[in-house]
XYZ file of C-alpha atoms in Angstrom:
401
model
C 16.921 -36.339 15.336
C 18.199 -36.803 11.801
C 14.772 -37.443 10.426
C 13.516 -34.264 12.126
C 16.396 -32.307 10.630
C 15.732 -33.770 7.161
C 12.046 -32.938 7.427
C 12.849 -29.382 8.394
C 15.150 -29.122 5.348
C 12.299 -30.522 3.073
C 9.884 -27.927 4.646
C 12.290 -25.106 4.003
C 12.668 -26.102 0.327
C 8.905 -26.555 -0.024
C 8.252 -23.131 1.528
C 10.216 -21.552 -1.372
C 8.673 -23.936 -3.935
C 12.040 -25.497 -4.588
C 12.769 -29.079 -5.904
C 14.602 -31.154 -3.286
C 16.391 -34.376 -3.747
C 18.808 -36.507 -1.630
C 20.986 -38.969 -3.604
C 22.727 -41.987 -2.034
C 26.270 -43.038 -2.801
C 25.652 -45.019 -6.065
C 22.791 -42.928 -7.347
C 23.249 -40.730 -10.354
C 22.743 -37.037 -9.734
C 20.400 -35.792 -12.356
C 18.234 -32.662 -12.646
C 14.870 -32.678 -14.343
C 15.070 -28.917 -15.117
C 18.353 -29.477 -16.787
C 16.920 -32.202 -19.049
C 14.121 -29.944 -20.082
C 16.398 -27.153 -21.113
C 18.566 -29.604 -23.147
C 15.437 -30.722 -24.881
C 14.556 -27.137 -25.935
C 18.163 -26.441 -27.142
C 18.381 -29.749 -28.874
C 21.462 -30.855 -26.908
C 22.201 -34.058 -25.117
C 22.425 -34.006 -21.312
C 25.787 -34.772 -19.929
C 26.180 -38.111 -18.171
C 25.604 -37.389 -14.566
C 28.060 -38.363 -11.812
C 27.177 -40.473 -8.869
C 26.644 -39.022 -5.429
C 29.830 -40.846 -4.324
C 31.887 -39.223 -7.174
C 30.554 -35.799 -6.288
C 31.301 -36.354 -2.648
C 35.014 -36.718 -3.400
C 34.991 -33.251 -4.955
C 33.169 -31.409 -2.122
C 33.728 -30.661 1.519
C 31.390 -31.603 4.364
C 29.768 -28.584 5.951
C 29.938 -26.454 2.870
C 26.830 -25.222 1.206
C 27.671 -24.798 -2.543
C 25.623 -22.193 -4.341
C 25.984 -22.439 -8.090
C 24.844 -20.225 -10.907
C 25.340 -21.190 -14.514
C 25.443 -19.265 -17.834
C 21.607 -19.559 -18.126
C 21.260 -17.676 -14.824
C 19.867 -20.745 -13.017
C 20.779 -21.191 -9.409
C 21.064 -24.390 -7.428
C 22.380 -25.536 -3.979
C 24.205 -28.675 -3.016
C 25.841 -30.040 0.109
C 27.050 -33.396 1.544
C 25.085 -35.407 4.064
C 27.228 -38.351 5.050
C 27.940 -40.308 1.932
C 24.936 -38.808 0.097
C 24.372 -35.535 -1.688
C 21.470 -33.185 -1.121
C 20.513 -30.951 -4.119
C 18.077 -27.997 -4.055
C 16.990 -26.353 -7.223
C 17.234 -25.262 -9.987
C 15.643 -21.862 -9.365
C 15.904 -18.193 -10.386
C 16.682 -14.991 -8.455
C 15.721 -12.666 -11.298
C 12.491 -12.553 -13.359
C 12.364 -14.048 -16.801
C 12.143 -10.651 -18.546
C 15.146 -9.335 -16.618
C 17.473 -12.113 -17.835
C 16.078 -13.588 -21.060
C 17.663 -11.321 -23.591
C 21.087 -11.558 -21.950
C 20.986 -15.274 -21.613
C 20.128 -15.710 -25.311
C 22.901 -13.388 -26.414
C 25.444 -14.956 -24.089
C 24.674 -18.555 -25.101
C 23.956 -17.708 -28.762
C 20.413 -19.156 -28.674
C 18.393 -18.566 -31.840
C 15.493 -16.053 -31.535
C 13.099 -18.815 -32.762
C 13.548 -20.526 -29.410
C 12.591 -17.420 -27.358
C 9.074 -18.378 -26.739
C 9.953 -21.919 -25.430
C 12.819 -20.551 -23.458
C 10.437 -17.880 -21.836
C 7.970 -20.643 -20.933
C 10.835 -22.727 -19.473
C 12.111 -19.860 -17.267
C 8.549 -19.078 -16.122
C 8.162 -22.672 -14.931
C 11.227 -22.358 -12.588
C 10.782 -21.239 -8.998
C 11.725 -17.625 -8.325
C 13.551 -16.866 -5.014
C 13.211 -13.093 -4.330
C 15.796 -13.021 -1.482
C 18.643 -15.479 -1.864
C 20.321 -14.447 1.405
C 17.216 -15.559 3.419
C 17.203 -18.979 1.727
C 20.892 -19.363 2.251
C 20.619 -18.561 6.029
C 17.714 -21.063 6.422
C 19.439 -23.964 4.612
C 22.637 -23.308 6.580
C 20.583 -23.493 9.801
C 19.144 -26.732 8.597
C 22.522 -28.052 7.833
C 23.724 -27.184 11.356
C 20.938 -29.432 12.697
C 21.552 -32.158 10.233
C 25.292 -32.475 10.485
C 27.552 -33.125 13.531
C 27.220 -30.227 16.000
C 31.009 -29.573 15.764
C 30.938 -29.147 12.019
C 31.483 -25.545 10.966
C 29.084 -24.448 8.335
C 30.535 -22.454 5.410
C 29.198 -21.391 2.057
C 30.908 -21.251 -1.319
C 29.690 -19.478 -4.481
C 30.532 -21.239 -7.639
C 29.732 -20.681 -11.360
C 30.216 -22.775 -14.467
C 33.297 -22.327 -16.637
C 33.203 -21.935 -20.414
C 30.075 -22.376 -22.595
C 29.271 -26.074 -21.920
C 25.586 -26.741 -21.818
C 25.844 -28.566 -18.513
C 27.837 -27.628 -15.449
C 30.260 -30.393 -14.338
C 31.024 -30.463 -10.602
C 34.708 -31.021 -11.233
C 34.791 -27.880 -13.501
C 33.193 -25.502 -10.948
C 35.288 -22.497 -10.189
C 35.424 -21.320 -6.619
C 34.627 -17.621 -6.394
C 34.718 -17.276 -2.569
C 34.301 -19.385 0.544
C 33.197 -17.283 3.426
C 32.907 -19.015 6.754
C 29.653 -18.015 8.423
C 28.950 -19.073 11.980
C 25.488 -18.966 13.463
C 26.701 -16.183 15.638
C 27.537 -14.084 12.612
C 24.111 -14.667 11.187
C 22.474 -13.722 14.423
C 24.619 -10.524 14.564
C 23.463 -9.529 11.061
C 19.881 -9.959 12.010
C 20.283 -7.841 15.113
C 21.689 -5.037 12.885
C 18.757 -5.435 10.571
C 16.285 -5.213 13.497
C 17.928 -1.982 14.655
C 17.823 -0.600 11.151
C 14.081 -1.515 10.724
C 13.214 0.014 14.089
C 14.850 3.312 13.072
C 12.857 3.362 9.851
C 9.649 2.539 11.666
C 10.227 5.596 13.824
C 11.069 7.847 10.833
C 14.279 8.842 12.559
C 16.524 9.859 9.578
C 19.627 10.513 11.701
C 19.427 7.139 13.445
C 18.862 5.362 10.165
C 21.980 6.983 8.618
C 23.987 5.959 11.693
C 22.936 2.312 11.513
C 23.110 2.190 7.737
C 26.933 2.860 7.963
C 27.303 -0.161 10.173
C 25.010 -2.309 7.922
C 26.753 -1.241 4.669
C 30.158 -2.153 6.181
C 28.960 -5.492 7.467
C 30.648 -8.325 5.649
C 28.061 -10.173 3.606
C 29.102 -12.862 1.283
C 29.016 -11.664 -2.349
C 26.501 -13.315 -4.577
C 28.365 -12.694 -7.765
C 31.878 -11.814 -8.856
C 31.009 -8.241 -9.888
C 31.587 -5.706 -7.125
C 29.049 -3.311 -8.648
C 26.395 -6.039 -8.915
C 27.061 -6.902 -5.296
C 26.556 -3.212 -4.331
C 23.288 -3.232 -6.278
C 22.199 -6.315 -4.411
C 23.017 -4.725 -1.107
C 20.863 -1.684 -2.055
C 18.053 -4.044 -3.150
C 18.236 -5.646 0.364
C 18.019 -2.135 1.968
C 15.084 -1.257 -0.195
C 13.275 -4.397 0.922
C 14.052 -3.839 4.576
C 12.870 -0.202 4.397
C 9.693 -1.206 2.598
C 8.891 -3.777 5.255
C 9.734 -1.410 8.105
C 7.392 1.326 6.752
C 4.661 -1.341 6.455
C 5.220 -2.212 10.099
C 4.706 1.465 10.970
C 1.125 1.147 9.616
C 1.680 3.113 6.487
C -0.967 2.176 3.874
C 0.579 -0.109 1.106
C -0.652 2.278 -1.654
C 1.800 4.928 -0.289
C 4.673 2.373 -0.168
C 4.262 0.495 -3.446
C 5.046 3.354 -5.890
C 8.145 4.423 -3.874
C 9.442 0.916 -3.486
C 9.019 0.116 -7.273
C 10.624 3.442 -8.244
C 13.707 2.744 -6.213
C 13.970 -0.939 -7.430
C 13.938 0.402 -11.034
C 16.557 3.147 -10.223
C 18.795 0.603 -8.607
C 18.703 -1.671 -11.707
C 19.289 1.401 -14.057
C 22.255 2.668 -11.979
C 25.469 2.889 -13.986
C 28.113 3.341 -11.244
C 28.689 3.440 -7.520
C 28.031 7.180 -7.365
C 24.530 6.567 -8.662
C 23.933 3.928 -6.029
C 25.099 6.329 -3.258
C 22.659 8.997 -4.450
C 19.813 6.452 -4.526
C 20.723 5.191 -0.985
C 20.515 8.768 0.398
C 17.191 9.426 -1.293
C 15.779 6.068 -0.015
C 16.638 6.983 3.615
C 15.100 10.444 3.329
C 11.905 9.416 1.465
C 11.077 6.254 3.432
C 11.508 8.159 6.709
C 9.340 10.938 5.358
C 6.712 8.400 4.439
C 6.621 7.301 8.127
C 6.506 10.808 9.377
C 3.629 11.871 7.060
C 1.518 8.681 6.779
C 2.260 6.347 9.742
C -0.988 5.469 11.523
C 0.703 3.401 14.312
C -1.127 3.656 17.560
C -4.507 4.600 16.013
C -7.667 2.557 16.418
C -9.044 0.736 13.388
C -11.892 3.155 12.818
C -9.608 6.152 12.872
C -7.041 4.474 10.626
C -9.800 3.616 8.181
C -11.124 7.215 8.227
C -7.593 8.638 7.786
C -6.778 6.431 4.868
C -10.073 7.180 3.241
C -9.393 10.897 3.558
C -5.877 10.563 2.179
C -7.045 8.759 -0.977
C -10.226 10.707 -1.635
C -9.364 14.400 -1.122
C -11.632 15.560 -3.974
C -14.655 13.802 -2.521
C -17.198 14.865 0.072
C -15.316 14.326 3.331
C -17.748 15.692 5.888
C -17.967 13.963 9.264
C -21.477 12.581 8.507
C -20.454 10.986 5.135
C -17.339 9.273 6.593
C -19.199 8.064 9.632
C -21.925 6.587 7.441
C -19.365 4.891 5.215
C -17.813 3.035 8.108
C -21.088 2.375 9.883
C -20.382 4.343 13.079
C -22.152 7.322 14.686
C -20.820 10.755 13.789
C -20.429 11.684 17.386
C -18.316 8.578 18.202
C -16.084 9.059 15.201
C -15.622 12.807 16.005
C -14.721 12.069 19.627
C -12.329 9.238 18.736
C -10.757 11.127 15.972
C -10.008 14.147 18.082
C -8.732 12.039 20.926
C -6.120 10.304 18.761
C -5.112 13.231 16.512
C -5.433 16.250 18.796
C -7.437 17.936 16.074
C -10.919 17.373 14.777
C -11.784 15.567 11.523
C -12.522 18.789 9.606
C -9.198 20.379 10.434
C -7.412 17.210 9.440
C -9.231 17.217 6.061
C -8.209 20.859 5.547
C -4.619 20.254 6.341
C -4.445 17.251 4.015
C -6.101 19.203 1.181
C -3.858 22.223 1.577
C -0.795 19.969 1.827
C -1.710 18.348 -1.449
C -2.209 21.707 -3.124
C 1.383 22.761 -2.398
C 2.855 20.342 -5.007
C 0.412 21.640 -7.646
C 1.294 25.183 -6.977
C 4.970 24.564 -7.015
C 5.170 22.152 -9.975
C 2.416 23.319 -12.342
C 0.970 26.489 -13.860
C -2.580 25.364 -13.370
C -5.086 28.102 -12.324
C -5.629 28.315 -8.629
C -9.301 27.483 -9.052
C -8.403 24.276 -10.786
C -5.950 23.327 -8.062
C -8.557 23.987 -5.434
C -11.001 21.654 -7.141
C -8.255 18.977 -7.528
C -8.057 18.836 -3.674
C -11.776 18.942 -3.112
C -12.445 22.643 -2.445
C -14.817 24.028 -4.988
C -14.794 27.641 -3.885
C -11.682 29.515 -4.805
C -12.153 32.317 -2.251
C -12.647 29.796 0.552
C -9.555 27.896 -0.602
C -7.527 31.074 -0.578
C -8.678 32.000 2.965
C -7.846 28.493 4.307
C -4.500 28.601 2.517
C -3.589 31.982 4.146
C -4.702 30.673 7.464
C -2.408 27.658 7.449
C 0.512 28.970 5.259
C 0.519 32.677 6.270
C 0.555 33.688 2.600
C -1.750 33.489 -0.349
C -1.574 30.700 -2.925
C -0.173 33.124 -5.542
C 2.548 34.290 -3.148
C 3.515 30.709 -2.399
C 3.764 29.878 -6.046
C 6.027 32.843 -6.685
C 8.237 31.928 -3.756
C 8.720 28.397 -5.044
C 9.546 29.568 -8.580
C 12.103 31.961 -7.306
C 13.960 29.386 -5.233
């Protein structure tokens, strides 16, 4: 049983690409990544403590998550008289932290290249909360079943090069039972299902529950914790939209844009504005681009149309591209969309033209060509058919709003 639990723990660490080491009572706890950094900085590594010495300073059943002044993360917990160490690793990319780390630790610019290479060699954990939950589940299997699993976030104190376990400052110890973790994941499942359906009202309702759910802070800064929560929401929304069979090309730009806006936010008000925009735009993405429930051939045809509006999108051309008969594609497309392929193409082209008319002063002929209609009169007739006004009238209406 214990061997199975240890193997599961090793597999969890390996899945994230993380160093894993168990030290017995008299073994000295040393970290290879720490030695490499000391070599770059020209400092001497501190003399490590034995696992037995560290055990006296820690509590069984507690997962210690540490972050030092170099923005390196590590995990540690007791297993009997031994100590299990996982890490070091990063949760932010090298470019996001490098300048700040050098300034905080007064590292000479001449060492920047070596330091960048060092950070690039460390594993990157994109979602720390997921790793925490998995390690805590492994601990539950490894330790006595009556042991309550808790977590504690700690950071180094002062400017010492090496963190000493007896100098670690407890930021918070939040007891997290397996039932609490399960409850959080149920809320996340409901949240993702609402996003997958594109139901804005439902998303807002569940988002209130999710935002008030007591998650353990990762860092001492309340604003940084709020940013982290929004990063989690951005990730959940992106995954939910993917599950709704929205093409990744539609998702990538939106997700990246929100990630950048979250990092650039200056206050809580900015984050609330971003959160509202995320809910609306991700749901609209599902409403406009979800291909859930469509057959592969129809999904392929619809995606091809969406990304090639200025190309020849006749039924015969698309059927030939995907190696099916035109009659089969036509029948299947109409069955699944309640409109024929030509009407779908027209609607998509006219929909794309709306943003050009509203946001630019381009001539109407140029806009028509941008969306694949090379006859301005035909474009105008189609536009009036679907919008009940001419392109010029629509442009004037948008400019007057």
